[in-house]
């Protein structure tokens, strides 16, 4: 499986898991969603907003890569998050709609990338204005890893609230193959 094919799988996994997480979270009321449960970003809503903030920040950085200027054009028009703990959406329905839209943008973006694109480097400044120059494929992997890390936290928070999101393993989406 090529690096691009791995990222295509991760984009599908991201969308699938977000769908499951948001379906489970939709069964909770506002009080349960916003209750501070001691997580890095406090509540379920706070953590879901953080994942969205992180995705927007990284996708805007990626949009400077020559191969991404077209595919991430709509993401570039989103407002810049002001902090990593910013609550972009207090309304769960609006947050859920934005998440679903962004997941579609990620899938389309990954579909347009090539192996050559992934082997290039990208320069950016982090949230503390520290410059960096890193391999593009490593940063794309970081995007997906960051989502998975914080979705794991949301999964635990949902479990504490009595909601089970079911199987969360990437393994469930890895296709069966026969050796040739």
C-alpha atoms as a printed R data frame, in Angstrom:
    type eleno elety resid chain resno       x       y      z
1   ATOM     1    CA   UNK     A     1   0.000   0.000  0.000
2   ATOM     2    CA   UNK     A     2   1.431   3.383 -0.985
3   ATOM     3    CA   UNK     A     3   1.701   6.340  1.358
4   ATOM     4    CA   UNK     A     4  -1.149   8.037 -0.517
5   ATOM     5    CA   UNK     A     5  -3.318   4.936 -0.101
6   ATOM     6    CA   UNK     A     6  -2.582   4.958  3.634
7   ATOM     7    CA   UNK     A     7  -3.700   8.584  3.844
8   ATOM     8    CA   UNK     A     8  -6.847   7.781  1.856
9   ATOM     9    CA   UNK     A     9  -7.586   5.069  4.426
10  ATOM    10    CA   UNK     A    10  -6.932   7.488  7.302
11  ATOM    11    CA   UNK     A    11  -9.223  10.116  5.770
12  ATOM    12    CA   UNK     A    12 -12.012   7.528  5.496
13  ATOM    13    CA   UNK     A    13 -11.314   6.379  9.072
14  ATOM    14    CA   UNK     A    14 -11.435   9.982 10.272
15  ATOM    15    CA   UNK     A    15 -14.817  10.537  8.648
16  ATOM    16    CA   UNK     A    16 -16.218   7.223  9.879
17  ATOM    17    CA   UNK     A    17 -15.068   7.770 13.460
18  ATOM    18    CA   UNK     A    18 -16.301  11.358 13.549
19  ATOM    19    CA   UNK     A    19 -19.701  10.160 12.374
20  ATOM    20    CA   UNK     A    20 -19.825   7.615 15.210
21  ATOM    21    CA   UNK     A    21 -18.598  10.098 17.820
22  ATOM    22    CA   UNK     A    22 -21.034  12.798 16.779
23  ATOM    23    CA   UNK     A    23 -23.957  10.345 16.653
24  ATOM    24    CA   UNK     A    24 -23.197   9.267 20.222
25  ATOM    25    CA   UNK     A    25 -22.706  12.855 21.386
26  ATOM    26    CA   UNK     A    26 -26.002  13.896 19.774
27  ATOM    27    CA   UNK     A    27 -27.817  11.700 22.294
28  ATOM    28    CA   UNK     A    28 -26.563  13.896 25.149
29  ATOM    29    CA   UNK     A    29 -28.139  17.141 26.260
30  ATOM    30    CA   UNK     A    30 -26.295  20.464 26.338
31  ATOM    31    CA   UNK     A    31 -25.495  20.142 30.052
32  ATOM    32    CA   UNK     A    32 -23.846  16.749 29.512
33  ATOM    33    CA   UNK     A    33 -21.944  17.991 26.444
34  ATOM    34    CA   UNK     A    34 -20.569  21.050 28.230
35  ATOM    35    CA   UNK     A    35 -19.873  19.478 31.639
36  ATOM    36    CA   UNK     A    36 -16.211  19.832 32.613
37  ATOM    37    CA   UNK     A    37 -15.038  16.239 32.878
38  ATOM    38    CA   UNK     A    38 -11.398  17.003 33.629
39  ATOM    39    CA   UNK     A    39 -10.125  16.370 30.099
40  ATOM    40    CA   UNK     A    40  -7.454  18.537 28.432
41  ATOM    41    CA   UNK     A    41 -10.187  20.669 26.886
42  ATOM    42    CA   UNK     A    42 -12.686  20.198 29.705
43  ATOM    43    CA   UNK     A    43 -15.852  18.913 28.155
44  ATOM    44    CA   UNK     A    44 -16.957  16.762 25.261
45  ATOM    45    CA   UNK     A    45 -17.943  19.930 23.385
46  ATOM    46    CA   UNK     A    46 -14.607  21.572 24.240
47  ATOM    47    CA   UNK     A    47 -12.633  18.573 22.982
48  ATOM    48    CA   UNK     A    48 -14.670  18.287 19.767
49  ATOM    49    CA   UNK     A    49 -14.092  21.994 19.152
50  ATOM    50    CA   UNK     A    50 -10.354  21.517 19.756
51  ATOM    51    CA   UNK     A    51 -10.156  18.782 17.126
52  ATOM    52    CA   UNK     A    52 -11.890  21.103 14.659
53  ATOM    53    CA   UNK     A    53  -9.565  23.991 15.595
54  ATOM    54    CA   UNK     A    54  -6.504  21.773 15.077
55  ATOM    55    CA   UNK     A    55  -7.759  20.565 11.717
56  ATOM    56    CA   UNK     A    56  -8.465  24.091 10.512
57  ATOM    57    CA   UNK     A    57  -5.039  25.340 11.608
58  ATOM    58    CA   UNK     A    58  -3.223  22.474  9.892
59  ATOM    59    CA   UNK     A    59  -5.317  22.560  6.725
60  ATOM    60    CA   UNK     A    60  -4.702  26.295  6.394
61  ATOM    61    CA   UNK     A    61  -0.965  25.606  6.711
62  ATOM    62    CA   UNK     A    62  -1.227  22.840  4.138
63  ATOM    63    CA   UNK     A    63  -3.059  25.182  1.761
64  ATOM    64    CA   UNK     A    64   0.254  26.992  1.169
65  ATOM    65    CA   UNK     A    65   1.647  23.828 -0.441
66  ATOM    66    CA   UNK     A    66   1.419  24.285 -4.225
67  ATOM    67    CA   UNK     A    67  -0.514  21.034 -4.688
68  ATOM    68    CA   UNK     A    68  -3.180  22.044 -2.150
69  ATOM    69    CA   UNK     A    69  -4.062  25.585 -3.154
70  ATOM    70    CA   UNK     A    70  -7.072  24.460 -5.161
71  ATOM    71    CA   UNK     A    71  -8.328  21.564 -3.038
72  ATOM    72    CA   UNK     A    72  -8.214  23.539  0.220
73  ATOM    73    CA   UNK     A    73  -9.520  26.806 -1.246
74  ATOM    74    CA   UNK     A    74 -12.747  26.727  0.798
75  ATOM    75    CA   UNK     A    75 -10.904  25.897  4.033
76  ATOM    76    CA   UNK     A    76  -8.672  28.946  3.558
77  ATOM    77    CA   UNK     A    77 -11.789  31.133  3.750
78  ATOM    78    CA   UNK     A    78 -12.635  29.907  7.269
79  ATOM    79    CA   UNK     A    79 -11.829  32.323 10.098
80  ATOM    80    CA   UNK     A    80  -8.466  31.700 11.775
81  ATOM    81    CA   UNK     A    81  -8.885  30.140 15.215
82  ATOM    82    CA   UNK     A    82  -7.567  32.438 17.943
83  ATOM    83    CA   UNK     A    83  -6.450  29.684 20.343
84  ATOM    84    CA   UNK     A    84  -6.250  25.918 20.637
85  ATOM    85    CA   UNK     A    85  -9.062  25.907 23.190
86  ATOM    86    CA   UNK     A    86 -11.354  28.231 21.261
87  ATOM    87    CA   UNK     A    87 -14.991  27.199 21.186
88  ATOM    88    CA   UNK     A    88 -15.834  27.727 17.530
89  ATOM    89    CA   UNK     A    89 -19.359  26.385 17.983
90  ATOM    90    CA   UNK     A    90 -21.316  26.324 21.227
91  ATOM    91    CA   UNK     A    91 -24.277  24.866 19.338
92  ATOM    92    CA   UNK     A    92 -23.717  21.122 18.863
93  ATOM    93    CA   UNK     A    93 -25.729  20.929 15.646
94  ATOM    94    CA   UNK     A    94 -23.657  23.688 14.029
95  ATOM    95    CA   UNK     A    95 -20.440  22.004 15.226
96  ATOM    96    CA   UNK     A    96 -21.611  18.683 13.811
97  ATOM    97    CA   UNK     A    97 -22.428  20.234 10.437
98  ATOM    98    CA   UNK     A    98 -19.031  21.939 10.256
99  ATOM    99    CA   UNK     A    99 -17.288  18.683 11.193
100 ATOM   100    CA   UNK     A   100 -19.091  16.748  8.447
101 ATOM   101    CA   UNK     A   101 -18.266  19.463  5.896
102 ATOM   102    CA   UNK     A   102 -14.595  19.532  6.910
103 ATOM   103    CA   UNK     A   103 -14.337  15.735  6.748
104 ATOM   104    CA   UNK     A   104 -15.546  15.905  3.127
105 ATOM   105    CA   UNK     A   105 -12.946  18.595  2.419
106 ATOM   106    CA   UNK     A   106 -10.220  16.367  3.889
107 ATOM   107    CA   UNK     A   107 -11.262  13.399  1.739
108 ATOM   108    CA   UNK     A   108 -11.275  15.513 -1.442
109 ATOM   109    CA   UNK     A   109  -7.905  17.044 -0.529
110 ATOM   110    CA   UNK     A   110  -6.267  13.664  0.098
111 ATOM   111    CA   UNK     A   111  -7.737  12.320 -3.157
112 ATOM   112    CA   UNK     A   112  -5.951  15.072 -5.092
113 ATOM   113    CA   UNK     A   113  -2.514  14.519 -3.534
114 ATOM   114    CA   UNK     A   114   0.202  12.547 -5.289
115 ATOM   115    CA   UNK     A   115   3.144  10.592 -3.907
116 ATOM   116    CA   UNK     A   116   5.412  13.370 -5.215
117 ATOM   117    CA   UNK     A   117   3.385  15.986 -3.314
118 ATOM   118    CA   UNK     A   118   3.772  14.002 -0.115
119 ATOM   119    CA   UNK     A   119   7.545  13.849 -0.455
120 ATOM   120    CA   UNK     A   120   7.967  17.621 -0.489
121 ATOM   121    CA   UNK     A   121   8.624  19.918  2.460
122 ATOM   122    CA   UNK     A   122   6.470  22.666  3.871
123 ATOM   123    CA   UNK     A   123   7.461  25.703  5.896
124 ATOM   124    CA   UNK     A   124   5.128  27.209  8.490
125 ATOM   125    CA   UNK     A   125   5.036  28.931 11.865
126 ATOM   126    CA   UNK     A   126   3.482  27.190 14.833
127 ATOM   127    CA   UNK     A   127   0.979  28.818 17.198
128 ATOM   128    CA   UNK     A   128   3.876  30.436 19.090
129 ATOM   129    CA   UNK     A   129   5.344  31.824 15.836
130 ATOM   130    CA   UNK     A   130   8.261  29.384 15.841
131 ATOM   131    CA   UNK     A   131   9.285  28.615 12.240
132 ATOM   132    CA   UNK     A   132   9.459  25.032 11.039
133 ATOM   133    CA   UNK     A   133  10.307  23.212  7.820
134 ATOM   134    CA   UNK     A   134   9.119  19.607  7.749
135 ATOM   135    CA   UNK     A   135   8.287  16.823  5.343
136 ATOM   136    CA   UNK     A   136   4.706  17.249  4.150
137 ATOM   137    CA   UNK     A   137   3.798  13.556  4.563
138 ATOM   138    CA   UNK     A   138   4.918  13.607  8.206
139 ATOM   139    CA   UNK     A   139   2.688  16.601  8.899
140 ATOM   140    CA   UNK     A   140  -0.293  14.956  7.185
141 ATOM   141    CA   UNK     A   141   0.297  11.928  9.405
142 ATOM   142    CA   UNK     A   142   0.371  14.262 12.408
143 ATOM   143    CA   UNK     A   143  -3.028  15.696 11.389
144 ATOM   144    CA   UNK     A   144  -4.605  12.242 11.479
145 ATOM   145    CA   UNK     A   145  -2.761  11.201 14.647
146 ATOM   146    CA   UNK     A   146  -3.907  14.374 16.442
147 ATOM   147    CA   UNK     A   147  -7.525  13.644 15.528
148 ATOM   148    CA   UNK     A   148  -7.251  10.053 16.732
149 ATOM   149    CA   UNK     A   149  -5.601  11.080 19.999
150 ATOM   150    CA   UNK     A   150  -8.329  13.527 20.955
151 ATOM   151    CA   UNK     A   151 -11.165  11.351 19.625
152 ATOM   152    CA   UNK     A   152  -9.889   8.706 22.030
153 ATOM   153    CA   UNK     A   153 -10.384  11.211 24.829
154 ATOM   154    CA   UNK     A   154 -13.891  11.989 23.565
155 ATOM   155    CA   UNK     A   155 -14.630   8.263 23.428
156 ATOM   156    CA   UNK     A   156 -13.694   7.968 27.121
157 ATOM   157    CA   UNK     A   157 -15.774  11.051 28.002
158 ATOM   158    CA   UNK     A   158 -18.756   9.661 26.103
159 ATOM   159    CA   UNK     A   159 -18.353   6.344 27.903
160 ATOM   160    CA   UNK     A   160 -18.393   8.188 31.233
161 ATOM   161    CA   UNK     A   161 -21.654   9.792 30.092
162 ATOM   162    CA   UNK     A   162 -23.138   6.376 29.280
163 ATOM   163    CA   UNK     A   163 -22.664   6.460 25.484
164 ATOM   164    CA   UNK     A   164 -20.787   3.685 23.672
165 ATOM   165    CA   UNK     A   165 -19.483   4.551 20.201
166 ATOM   166    CA   UNK     A   166 -18.636   0.947 19.373
167 ATOM   167    CA   UNK     A   167 -15.506  -0.303 17.631
168 ATOM   168    CA   UNK     A   168 -12.910   2.424 17.204
169 ATOM   169    CA   UNK     A   169 -10.035   0.438 15.722
170 ATOM   170    CA   UNK     A   170  -8.618   1.382 12.336
171 ATOM   171    CA   UNK     A   171  -8.373  -2.357 11.769
172 ATOM   172    CA   UNK     A   172 -12.111  -2.414 11.015
173 ATOM   173    CA   UNK     A   173 -11.493  -0.364  7.840
174 ATOM   174    CA   UNK     A   174  -8.349  -2.124  6.611
175 ATOM   175    CA   UNK     A   175  -9.395  -4.238  3.637
176 ATOM   176    CA   UNK     A   176  -8.732  -7.973  3.459
177 ATOM   177    CA   UNK     A   177  -6.023  -8.861  0.977
178 ATOM   178    CA   UNK     A   178  -4.723 -12.069 -0.437
179 ATOM   179    CA   UNK     A   179  -1.057 -12.596 -1.099
180 ATOM   180    CA   UNK     A   180  -0.224 -12.973 -4.749
